[in-house]
Short mmCIF file of C-alpha atoms in Angstrom, two decimals:
data_model
loop_
_atom_site.label_atom_id
_atom_site.label_comp_id
_atom_site.label_asym_id
_atom_site.label_seq_id
_atom_site.Cartn_x
_atom_site.Cartn_y
_atom_site.Cartn_z
CA MET A 1 -24.35 -36.10 15.00
CA LYS A 2 -24.26 -36.11 18.62
CA ASN A 3 -25.26 -39.25 20.64
CA HIS A 4 -28.42 -37.95 22.02
CA GLN A 5 -29.56 -36.81 18.63
CA ARG A 6 -28.64 -40.29 17.17
CA ALA A 7 -30.75 -41.89 19.87
CA LEU A 8 -33.69 -39.62 19.25
CA LEU A 9 -33.54 -40.15 15.49
CA ALA A 10 -33.23 -44.07 16.05
CA LEU A 11 -36.22 -44.11 18.29
CA THR A 12 -38.18 -42.11 15.72
CA LEU A 13 -37.17 -44.50 13.04
CA VAL A 14 -38.32 -47.34 15.16
CA ALA A 15 -41.66 -45.78 15.63
CA LEU A 16 -42.03 -45.26 11.96
CA LEU A 17 -40.79 -48.71 10.90
CA SER A 18 -42.91 -50.37 13.52
CA SER A 19 -45.99 -49.08 11.76
CA CYS A 20 -45.25 -51.31 8.74
CA ASP A 21 -47.68 -54.21 8.50
CA ASP A 22 -45.21 -57.07 8.81
CA SER A 23 -46.36 -58.88 12.00
CA SER A 24 -45.66 -62.56 12.36
CA GLN A 25 -48.49 -64.80 11.28
CA ILE A 26 -46.94 -68.00 12.47
CA ASP A 27 -46.57 -69.31 16.12
CA PRO A 28 -42.63 -69.69 16.60
CA LYS A 29 -43.26 -73.31 17.83
CA LYS A 30 -44.42 -74.11 14.22
CA GLN A 31 -41.07 -72.96 12.99
CA THR A 32 -39.02 -75.17 15.21
CA GLY A 33 -37.81 -78.63 14.48
CA ALA A 34 -36.91 -80.54 11.21
CA ASP A 35 -39.81 -79.27 9.14
CA PRO A 36 -40.66 -75.55 9.87
CA GLU A 37 -43.76 -73.86 8.45
CA LEU A 38 -42.41 -71.38 5.77
CA PRO A 39 -44.78 -68.81 4.41
CA LYS A 40 -44.50 -66.88 1.26
CA ALA A 41 -41.60 -64.42 1.01
CA GLN A 42 -42.29 -60.62 1.01
CA ASN A 43 -40.02 -57.74 -0.09
CA PHE A 44 -39.49 -54.34 1.36
CA LEU A 45 -37.67 -51.27 0.19
CA LEU A 46 -36.98 -50.80 3.85
CA PRO A 47 -37.36 -53.72 6.08
CA PRO A 48 -39.66 -53.38 9.15
CA MET A 49 -37.74 -53.02 12.25
CA LYS A 50 -38.60 -53.53 15.93
CA VAL A 51 -36.21 -53.24 18.83
CA PRO A 52 -36.61 -52.91 22.49
CA GLN A 53 -34.80 -49.96 24.27
CA GLY A 54 -31.83 -50.95 26.11
CA ILE A 55 -31.69 -50.42 29.75
CA PRO A 56 -29.11 -51.56 32.40
CA TRP A 57 -29.65 -54.32 35.06
CA LYS A 58 -30.73 -52.66 38.23
CA THR A 59 -28.87 -53.66 41.37
CA GLY A 60 -29.98 -57.14 42.29
CA GLU A 61 -31.73 -57.82 39.11
CA MET A 62 -30.98 -60.95 37.22
CA PRO A 63 -32.19 -63.22 34.51
CA LYS A 64 -34.95 -65.81 35.39
CA VAL A 65 -34.12 -69.43 35.35
CA ALA A 66 -36.21 -72.68 34.97
CA ASP A 67 -37.33 -74.58 38.02
CA GLY A 68 -34.65 -76.33 39.93
CA LEU A 69 -32.02 -73.96 38.86
CA LYS A 70 -30.36 -70.86 40.29
CA ILE A 71 -28.36 -67.99 38.66
CA GLU A 72 -25.54 -65.73 39.92
CA LYS A 73 -23.45 -62.93 38.49
CA ILE A 74 -19.73 -63.77 38.53
CA ALA A 75 -18.37 -60.67 36.65
CA GLU A 76 -19.56 -57.32 35.74
CA GLY A 77 -18.14 -54.07 34.34
CA LEU A 78 -17.07 -55.73 31.15
CA LYS A 79 -16.99 -54.12 27.49
CA HIS A 80 -19.27 -56.25 25.47
CA PRO A 81 -18.39 -59.86 26.51
CA ARG A 82 -18.97 -62.02 23.62
CA GLN A 83 -17.32 -65.33 24.39
CA VAL A 84 -16.61 -67.48 27.31
CA TYR A 85 -13.95 -70.28 27.42
CA VAL A 86 -13.09 -72.57 30.44
CA LEU A 87 -9.41 -73.53 30.59
CA PRO A 88 -8.30 -76.83 32.27
CA ASN A 89 -7.68 -75.19 35.83
CA ASN A 90 -11.24 -73.74 35.64
CA ASP A 91 -10.14 -70.33 35.02
CA VAL A 92 -12.49 -68.48 32.58
CA LEU A 93 -11.50 -66.47 29.71
CA VAL A 94 -13.77 -63.57 28.29
CA ALA A 95 -13.43 -62.20 24.78
CA GLU A 96 -14.75 -58.51 24.84
CA SER A 97 -15.44 -56.90 21.66
CA ASN A 98 -18.04 -54.99 19.70
CA GLY A 99 -16.64 -55.06 16.08
CA PRO A 100 -13.99 -53.27 14.26
CA ALA A 101 -13.91 -49.58 14.76
CA LYS A 102 -14.41 -48.62 11.13
CA LYS A 103 -17.31 -49.87 8.98
CA LEU A 104 -18.11 -48.49 5.69
CA ILE A 105 -21.76 -47.64 5.07
CA PHE A 106 -22.93 -48.09 1.36
CA ARG A 107 -26.65 -47.79 1.63
CA PRO A 108 -29.01 -45.51 3.69
CA LYS A 109 -30.78 -48.70 4.90
CA GLU A 110 -27.44 -49.83 6.60
CA LEU A 111 -27.20 -46.49 8.40
CA ILE A 112 -30.80 -46.74 9.61
CA MET A 113 -30.40 -50.42 10.66
CA GLY A 114 -27.27 -49.51 12.60
CA MET A 115 -28.85 -46.79 14.65
CA VAL A 116 -31.97 -48.83 15.25
CA GLN A 117 -30.02 -51.78 16.58
CA LYS A 118 -27.83 -49.70 18.79
CA SER A 119 -30.75 -48.41 20.71
CA SER A 120 -31.21 -51.78 22.22
CA GLY A 121 -27.82 -51.57 23.92
CA LYS A 122 -25.64 -53.05 21.19
CA GLY A 123 -23.71 -50.00 20.70
CA GLY A 124 -20.65 -48.86 22.62
CA GLU A 125 -16.93 -49.58 22.35
CA GLY A 126 -15.82 -53.07 22.95
CA GLY A 127 -13.06 -53.97 25.00
CA ASN A 128 -10.75 -55.45 22.23
CA ARG A 129 -9.21 -57.65 24.84
CA ILE A 130 -9.26 -60.96 26.67
CA THR A 131 -10.00 -61.02 30.49
CA LEU A 132 -9.43 -64.02 32.87
CA LEU A 133 -11.77 -64.65 35.67
CA ARG A 134 -10.53 -66.75 38.57
CA TYR A 135 -12.46 -67.96 41.65
CA THR A 136 -10.25 -67.45 44.63
CA GLY A 137 -11.12 -67.00 48.31
CA GLY A 138 -14.89 -67.25 47.71
CA LYS A 139 -15.06 -64.53 45.12
CA TRP A 140 -14.35 -64.08 41.35
CA GLU A 141 -11.33 -61.93 40.36
CA LYS A 142 -10.70 -60.22 37.15
CA HIS A 143 -7.32 -60.23 35.47
CA PRO A 144 -6.23 -58.45 32.11
CA PHE A 145 -5.24 -61.51 30.17
CA ILE A 146 -4.50 -60.24 26.54
CA ALA A 147 -4.50 -56.66 25.49
CA ARG A 148 -5.17 -54.91 22.15
CA VAL A 149 -6.65 -57.80 20.10
CA ASN A 150 -8.86 -56.66 16.96
CA SER A 151 -12.27 -57.60 17.97
CA PRO A 152 -11.55 -61.05 19.48
CA PHE A 153 -14.33 -63.79 19.51
CA GLY A 154 -13.40 -67.42 19.21
CA ILE A 155 -11.10 -69.02 21.73
CA GLN A 156 -9.47 -72.50 21.87
CA LEU A 157 -6.61 -74.13 23.80
CA THR A 158 -4.57 -77.02 22.44
CA GLY A 159 -1.65 -78.18 24.54
CA ASN A 160 0.25 -75.06 25.41
CA THR A 161 -0.96 -72.92 22.48
CA LEU A 162 -3.94 -70.52 23.00
CA TRP A 163 -5.78 -69.72 19.75
CA VAL A 164 -7.85 -66.56 19.30
CA ALA A 165 -9.93 -65.77 16.26
CA SER A 166 -10.05 -61.95 15.79
CA ALA A 167 -12.08 -59.95 13.13
CA ASP A 168 -9.49 -60.45 10.50
CA SER A 169 -6.94 -63.22 11.58
CA LEU A 170 -6.33 -66.48 13.58
CA ILE A 171 -3.64 -65.68 16.21
CA LYS A 172 -1.65 -68.13 18.71
CA TYR A 173 -0.10 -67.29 21.98
CA PRO A 174 1.97 -69.30 24.34
CA TYR A 175 0.06 -70.35 27.34
CA GLN A 176 1.26 -71.53 30.76
CA GLU A 177 -1.30 -72.92 33.23
CA GLY A 178 -2.04 -70.67 36.01
CA GLU A 179 -0.74 -67.54 34.60
CA THR A 180 -3.02 -64.44 34.74
CA GLN A 181 -1.51 -62.50 31.87
CA ILE A 182 0.03 -63.17 28.53
CA THR A 183 2.63 -60.50 27.52
CA ALA A 184 4.10 -62.35 24.55
CA PRO A 185 3.06 -60.97 21.19
CA GLY A 186 0.54 -63.17 19.35
CA GLU A 187 1.74 -64.79 16.15
CA VAL A 188 -0.64 -64.49 13.12
CA VAL A 189 -1.16 -68.06 11.87
CA THR A 190 -3.45 -66.95 8.89
CA ALA A 191 -5.54 -64.14 7.74
CA LEU A 192 -9.18 -64.44 7.89
CA PRO A 193 -11.75 -62.72 5.67
CA GLY A 194 -12.05 -59.01 7.14
CA GLY A 195 -11.65 -55.88 5.01
CA PRO A 196 -13.41 -52.59 4.88
CA ILE A 197 -17.03 -53.97 5.11
CA ASN A 198 -16.56 -56.99 7.46
CA HIS A 199 -20.35 -57.30 7.78
CA HIS A 200 -20.29 -60.37 10.01
CA TRP A 201 -17.00 -59.76 11.79
CA THR A 202 -17.38 -62.40 14.49
CA LYS A 203 -15.24 -65.43 13.88
CA SER A 204 -16.24 -68.57 15.86
CA LEU A 205 -13.51 -71.29 16.57
CA LEU A 206 -13.26 -74.87 17.35
CA ALA A 207 -10.24 -77.21 17.64
CA SER A 208 -10.35 -80.78 16.32
CA PRO A 209 -10.11 -83.30 19.06
CA ASP A 210 -6.63 -84.01 18.40
CA GLY A 211 -5.67 -80.36 17.96
CA SER A 212 -4.31 -80.70 14.53
CA LYS A 213 -7.06 -78.61 12.90
CA LEU A 214 -9.00 -75.35 13.71
CA TYR A 215 -12.52 -74.75 12.42
CA VAL A 216 -13.44 -71.07 11.86
CA GLY A 217 -17.00 -69.94 11.26
CA VAL A 218 -17.00 -66.86 8.87
CA GLY A 219 -20.14 -65.02 8.32
CA SER A 220 -21.26 -63.46 5.06
CA ASN A 221 -20.33 -59.89 4.11
CA SER A 222 -24.07 -58.92 3.22
CA ASN A 223 -27.64 -59.99 3.61
CA ILE A 224 -27.86 -61.66 0.14
CA THR A 225 -24.69 -60.59 -1.59
CA GLU A 226 -25.99 -56.92 -2.02
CA ASN A 227 -22.23 -55.78 -1.72
CA GLY A 228 -21.31 -57.95 -4.75
CA ILE A 229 -20.43 -61.67 -4.95
CA GLY A 230 -16.78 -60.60 -4.78
CA ALA A 231 -17.08 -59.54 -1.34
CA GLU A 232 -18.17 -62.93 -0.27
CA ASP A 233 -14.88 -64.71 -0.93
CA ARG A 234 -14.35 -67.58 1.68
CA ARG A 235 -17.34 -66.17 3.60
CA ALA A 236 -20.72 -67.77 4.67
CA ALA A 237 -18.42 -70.73 5.32
CA ILE A 238 -16.66 -72.88 7.95
CA LEU A 239 -12.92 -72.92 7.24
CA GLU A 240 -10.54 -75.84 8.14
CA VAL A 241 -7.07 -74.56 9.14
CA ASP A 242 -4.03 -76.68 9.75
CA ALA A 243 -2.62 -75.81 12.98
CA ALA A 244 1.00 -76.76 11.96
CA THR A 245 1.23 -74.58 8.72
CA GLY A 246 -1.74 -72.17 8.83
CA ALA A 247 -2.90 -73.63 5.41
CA SER A 248 -6.59 -73.41 5.13
CA ARG A 249 -9.53 -74.61 2.99
CA ILE A 250 -13.40 -74.28 2.83
CA TYR A 251 -14.84 -77.09 4.79
CA ALA A 252 -18.57 -76.27 4.31
CA SER A 253 -20.31 -73.25 2.60
CA GLY A 254 -23.70 -71.67 2.13
CA LEU A 255 -23.95 -71.12 5.84
CA ARG A 256 -24.75 -67.27 6.21
CA ASN A 257 -23.37 -66.76 9.59
CA PRO A 258 -22.19 -70.01 11.22
CA THR A 259 -21.32 -69.80 14.96
CA GLY A 260 -21.13 -71.78 18.09
CA LEU A 261 -19.15 -74.50 16.61
CA GLN A 262 -19.36 -77.47 18.78
CA TRP A 263 -18.66 -81.33 18.46
CA GLU A 264 -21.80 -83.21 19.31
CA PRO A 265 -20.71 -85.92 21.83
CA GLN A 266 -22.69 -88.99 20.76
CA SER A 267 -22.06 -88.78 17.05
CA GLY A 268 -18.75 -86.89 17.15
CA LYS A 269 -20.16 -84.67 14.35
CA LEU A 270 -19.46 -81.00 13.88
CA TRP A 271 -22.42 -78.82 14.67
CA ALA A 272 -23.21 -75.04 14.26
CA VAL A 273 -25.99 -72.53 14.82
CA VAL A 274 -26.54 -70.26 11.91
CA ASN A 275 -28.16 -66.83 11.52
CA GLU A 276 -30.19 -66.81 8.34
CA ARG A 277 -31.01 -64.00 5.91
CA ASP A 278 -33.40 -61.12 6.62
CA GLU A 279 -35.79 -58.61 4.80
CA ILE A 280 -38.53 -61.01 3.57
CA GLY A 281 -40.96 -60.95 6.51
CA SER A 282 -41.15 -61.61 10.32
CA ASP A 283 -41.59 -65.42 9.55
CA LEU A 284 -38.63 -65.90 7.24
CA VAL A 285 -36.22 -67.23 7.31
CA PRO A 286 -35.92 -69.49 10.50
CA ASP A 287 -32.46 -69.62 11.99
CA TYR A 288 -31.29 -73.03 12.62
CA MET A 289 -28.70 -75.46 14.11
CA THR A 290 -27.34 -78.28 11.93
CA SER A 291 -24.69 -80.89 11.70
CA VAL A 292 -22.05 -79.80 9.04
CA GLN A 293 -20.94 -81.98 6.38
CA GLU A 294 -17.58 -81.82 4.91
CA HIS A 295 -18.00 -80.29 1.34
CA GLY A 296 -21.61 -79.65 2.19
CA PHE A 297 -23.57 -76.54 0.79
CA TYR A 298 -26.32 -75.06 2.80
CA GLY A 299 -27.94 -72.71 0.41
CA TRP A 300 -26.90 -69.15 1.13
CA PRO A 301 -27.52 -67.01 -0.87
CA TYR A 302 -29.39 -68.69 -3.53
CA SER A 303 -31.79 -70.78 -1.44
CA TYR A 304 -32.87 -71.19 2.21
CA TYR A 305 -33.77 -74.10 4.49
CA GLY A 306 -32.81 -76.51 1.74
CA GLN A 307 -34.19 -75.75 -1.76
CA HIS A 308 -36.49 -72.79 -1.16
CA VAL A 309 -35.24 -70.34 -3.88
CA ASP A 310 -34.54 -66.71 -2.90
CA GLU A 311 -35.75 -64.83 -5.86
CA ARG A 312 -33.76 -61.49 -4.88
CA VAL A 313 -30.49 -63.25 -5.73
CA LYS A 314 -29.22 -62.58 -9.31
CA PRO A 315 -28.21 -64.29 -11.24
CA PRO A 316 -29.81 -67.64 -9.93
CA ARG A 317 -27.70 -70.70 -9.36
CA PRO A 318 -30.16 -73.74 -9.83
CA ASP A 319 -27.16 -76.09 -9.91
CA LEU A 320 -26.24 -74.87 -6.46
CA VAL A 321 -29.79 -74.95 -5.14
CA GLU A 322 -30.07 -78.62 -6.28
CA LYS A 323 -27.16 -79.35 -3.94
CA ALA A 324 -28.43 -77.31 -0.98
CA ILE A 325 -28.58 -79.46 2.24
CA LYS A 326 -31.67 -78.91 4.38
CA PRO A 327 -30.60 -78.10 8.03
CA ASP A 328 -31.40 -80.49 10.91
CA TYR A 329 -33.36 -78.25 13.25
CA ALA A 330 -35.06 -74.73 12.87
CA ILE A 331 -35.32 -72.59 15.88
CA SER A 332 -37.67 -70.06 14.53
CA SER A 333 -37.21 -66.76 12.65
CA HIS A 334 -34.74 -63.90 13.55
CA VAL A 335 -33.75 -65.15 17.15
CA ALA A 336 -30.09 -64.68 16.20
CA PRO A 337 -28.52 -67.90 17.70
CA LEU A 338 -24.98 -67.06 18.71
CA GLY A 339 -23.87 -69.53 21.31
CA LEU A 340 -24.21 -73.52 21.20
CA LEU A 341 -23.25 -75.83 24.08
CA PHE A 342 -23.81 -79.59 24.35
CA TYR A 343 -24.11 -80.28 28.08
CA THR A 344 -22.14 -83.16 29.42
CA GLY A 345 -21.97 -82.15 33.14
CA ASP A 346 -23.59 -83.81 36.13
CA ASN A 347 -24.72 -80.64 38.00
CA MET A 348 -27.91 -80.44 35.98
CA PRO A 349 -28.55 -83.98 34.90
CA GLN A 350 -31.94 -83.18 33.39
CA TYR A 351 -30.03 -81.28 30.66
CA ARG A 352 -27.31 -83.70 30.06
CA GLY A 353 -26.80 -84.76 26.32
CA GLY A 354 -28.92 -81.99 24.93
CA ALA A 355 -27.87 -78.57 23.53
CA PHE A 356 -28.18 -75.04 25.02
CA VAL A 357 -28.60 -72.28 22.52
CA SER A 358 -28.20 -68.63 23.31
CA GLU A 359 -30.46 -66.25 21.34
CA HIS A 360 -29.23 -62.71 20.88
CA GLY A 361 -32.65 -61.70 19.85
CA SER A 362 -34.45 -60.21 16.85
CA TRP A 363 -34.42 -56.73 15.38
CA ASN A 364 -36.77 -57.02 12.46
CA ARG A 365 -39.55 -59.22 13.68
CA LYS A 366 -42.82 -58.27 15.26
CA PRO A 367 -43.42 -59.51 17.94
CA LEU A 368 -39.92 -59.77 19.29
CA ASN A 369 -38.26 -63.34 19.15
CA GLY A 370 -35.33 -64.78 21.07
CA TYR A 371 -33.68 -62.96 23.86
CA GLN A 372 -33.14 -66.18 25.92
CA VAL A 373 -31.06 -69.40 26.50
CA MET A 374 -33.13 -72.45 25.53
CA TRP A 375 -32.36 -76.18 25.52
CA VAL A 376 -33.23 -78.85 22.90
CA LYS A 377 -33.28 -82.57 23.67
CA PHE A 378 -30.97 -84.92 21.74
CA GLU A 379 -31.46 -88.60 21.06
CA ASN A 380 -29.11 -90.63 19.05
CA GLY A 381 -27.18 -87.49 18.08
CA LYS A 382 -30.18 -85.72 16.75
CA PRO A 383 -32.36 -83.07 18.19
CA VAL A 384 -35.91 -83.94 19.15
CA GLY A 385 -39.02 -82.20 20.45
CA LEU A 386 -39.60 -78.50 21.19
CA PRO A 387 -37.09 -76.13 22.66
CA GLN A 388 -37.39 -75.56 26.44
CA PRO A 389 -36.78 -72.05 27.81
CA VAL A 390 -34.08 -72.16 30.48
CA VAL A 391 -32.72 -68.71 31.06
CA THR A 392 -35.12 -65.76 30.25
CA GLY A 393 -35.80 -62.33 31.53
CA PHE A 394 -33.25 -60.51 29.36
CA LEU A 395 -36.47 -58.75 27.80
CA THR A 396 -38.97 -57.24 29.95
CA ASP A 397 -42.43 -58.87 29.82
CA ASP A 398 -43.95 -55.99 27.91
CA GLN A 399 -41.26 -56.32 25.38
CA LYS A 400 -40.37 -52.56 25.62
CA HIS A 401 -36.95 -52.94 27.22
CA VAL A 402 -33.98 -55.32 26.98
CA ARG A 403 -31.51 -55.55 29.90
CA GLY A 404 -29.18 -58.07 28.35
CA LEU A 405 -28.20 -60.05 25.29
CA PRO A 406 -26.83 -63.52 25.64
CA VAL A 407 -24.03 -64.74 23.42
CA GLY A 408 -21.32 -67.20 24.22
CA LEU A 409 -21.98 -70.37 26.34
CA ALA A 410 -19.38 -72.61 28.28
CA MET A 411 -19.45 -75.42 30.95
CA ASP A 412 -17.19 -75.02 33.99
CA LYS A 413 -15.61 -77.98 35.75
CA GLN A 414 -18.53 -78.26 38.28
CA GLY A 415 -21.15 -78.40 35.57
CA GLY A 416 -22.38 -74.98 35.69
CA VAL A 417 -23.20 -73.15 32.55
CA LEU A 418 -21.66 -69.70 31.98
CA ILE A 419 -23.34 -67.03 29.79
CA ALA A 420 -21.73 -63.94 28.30
CA ASP A 421 -24.20 -61.06 28.44
CA ASP A 422 -23.32 -58.68 25.70
CA ALA A 423 -25.39 -55.55 26.43
CA GLY A 424 -25.52 -56.28 30.23
CA ASN A 425 -21.49 -56.41 30.29
CA SER A 426 -21.83 -59.28 32.75
CA ILE A 427 -21.13 -63.07 32.84
CA TRP A 428 -23.82 -65.24 34.51
CA ARG A 429 -23.55 -68.85 35.87
CA VAL A 430 -26.30 -71.30 36.08
CA SER A 431 -26.41 -74.20 38.25
CA LYS A 432 -28.77 -76.48 40.24
CA ALA A 433 -30.57 -74.86 43.05
CA GLU A 434 -29.29 -75.71 46.48
#
C-alpha cells in the first residue's frame, strides 16, 4: 500500500472511530493528584481513536510558554529526536529514533492503531544515531556523535563511560570530554528485552549517584498481556544493572511503561512517569508519576491505580493485586508522559524544586489530552496541587492539527530547559524572558 493510500485509509478510520460514543465525562483536573476520580471501565471490540493530523512548524512558529519565559529553537532537521542529555561541558546529546524497523502485527486492531497514530506525525524513519549539539560563536552546531545504534533512547555518563540504552541492549562507549564524535565500537554490557514484538521499545536510563548501578525502564509488550504472559518476561519493570559486571535484576515491577527516570533531589528517591493501559474508556486509566520502591509492585496488568482490578486480564491474580502500590500522583488519562525533570536551576526560580513532565499526547481520548510540558510543585519530596501548563501550542487551538510532540527533557548549565520535539524534529530551549 502506498503512503498516500495509507494516509487516506488512516484518516477514514479516524473519522469512523471518532463517531464512537466514548467522550470524556470527567474534567482532567479531577484526574490529577493523589486521589483521581476513576469511572467504571468500558470495553470495546475496537477502541475509539482520535488523533490530530500532523503538520510541520511554519517558519517562525514555535510553542507558547508561560508568562515570564521565552523559547528558542536550537536545532532542527533531526530524525525523531527522543531524548536530550547535557554533558558536563554543556554539550547536548540527542538520541534520534523511531522504533525498530521490523514490527510484527498480530491483530487487525494493531494495524489500524499504527496507521491512525502515524497520521499525527509519529511515522517516518528515525535517525538511529546520537547527535551532539554545541554552542559556539553565538550559534548551535550539529555533530554526528554516534552512528548506527538500534533505536537509542536513554543516555547517561558516569566518569569516562557513556551509556546508551537501545531497543534491545545496554551499550557503553569510551568518552573524552570535548570530542565531537565517538568512532570506537560500543560494548554491549547486557541484553535488554526486545524481540520481534518489542511493543514498548523505548528504554529509559538513569545512573545511580555513585555510577555503580544503571536503572533501565522497560515497558510492557502489550496493552494487557494480549500477546501472552510469556512475552512480558522482565518487562513492565525497572531493571537494576550492575555497571561493573552487567548482571541485572528486577528492581520494581507492574509499571506498564516506566520512563523519565529521575532522582528526586530532596528525598533522593527514584521517580518515574508511567504510561498506563488503554481501551477501557477516555477517562481510564490516568497516567501517573510516582516514587519507585525497591521490590515494589504497581499493579500492571492485574490492577490499576492501586487495587482497581482489570477484569480483562485472565487468569486473575488477587495475590498480586493485594500487593499493588498506589501511585503518588495521577496526571490524567492518556496524556502519554515520556519525560520527567526535577528542576534545580536558578534561571527560572519559580519552578525550582518541582517537576516538569512532557506529555506526548493522547490517541484514544475525546477530547484530546496532553500535548504539552507541564510543571508540578513538590513539597518535602512529594507532589502537591494541580499541574501548571508551561509549554503549550504543540496542538492547535481547534485540536485538528499537531505540530510537535514533546518527549525528553533536560536542564543545561545555565538553567535552561531543553525539550526534544519528536514530530517537529527540533530541540527547543526554554528560559526566563530577558
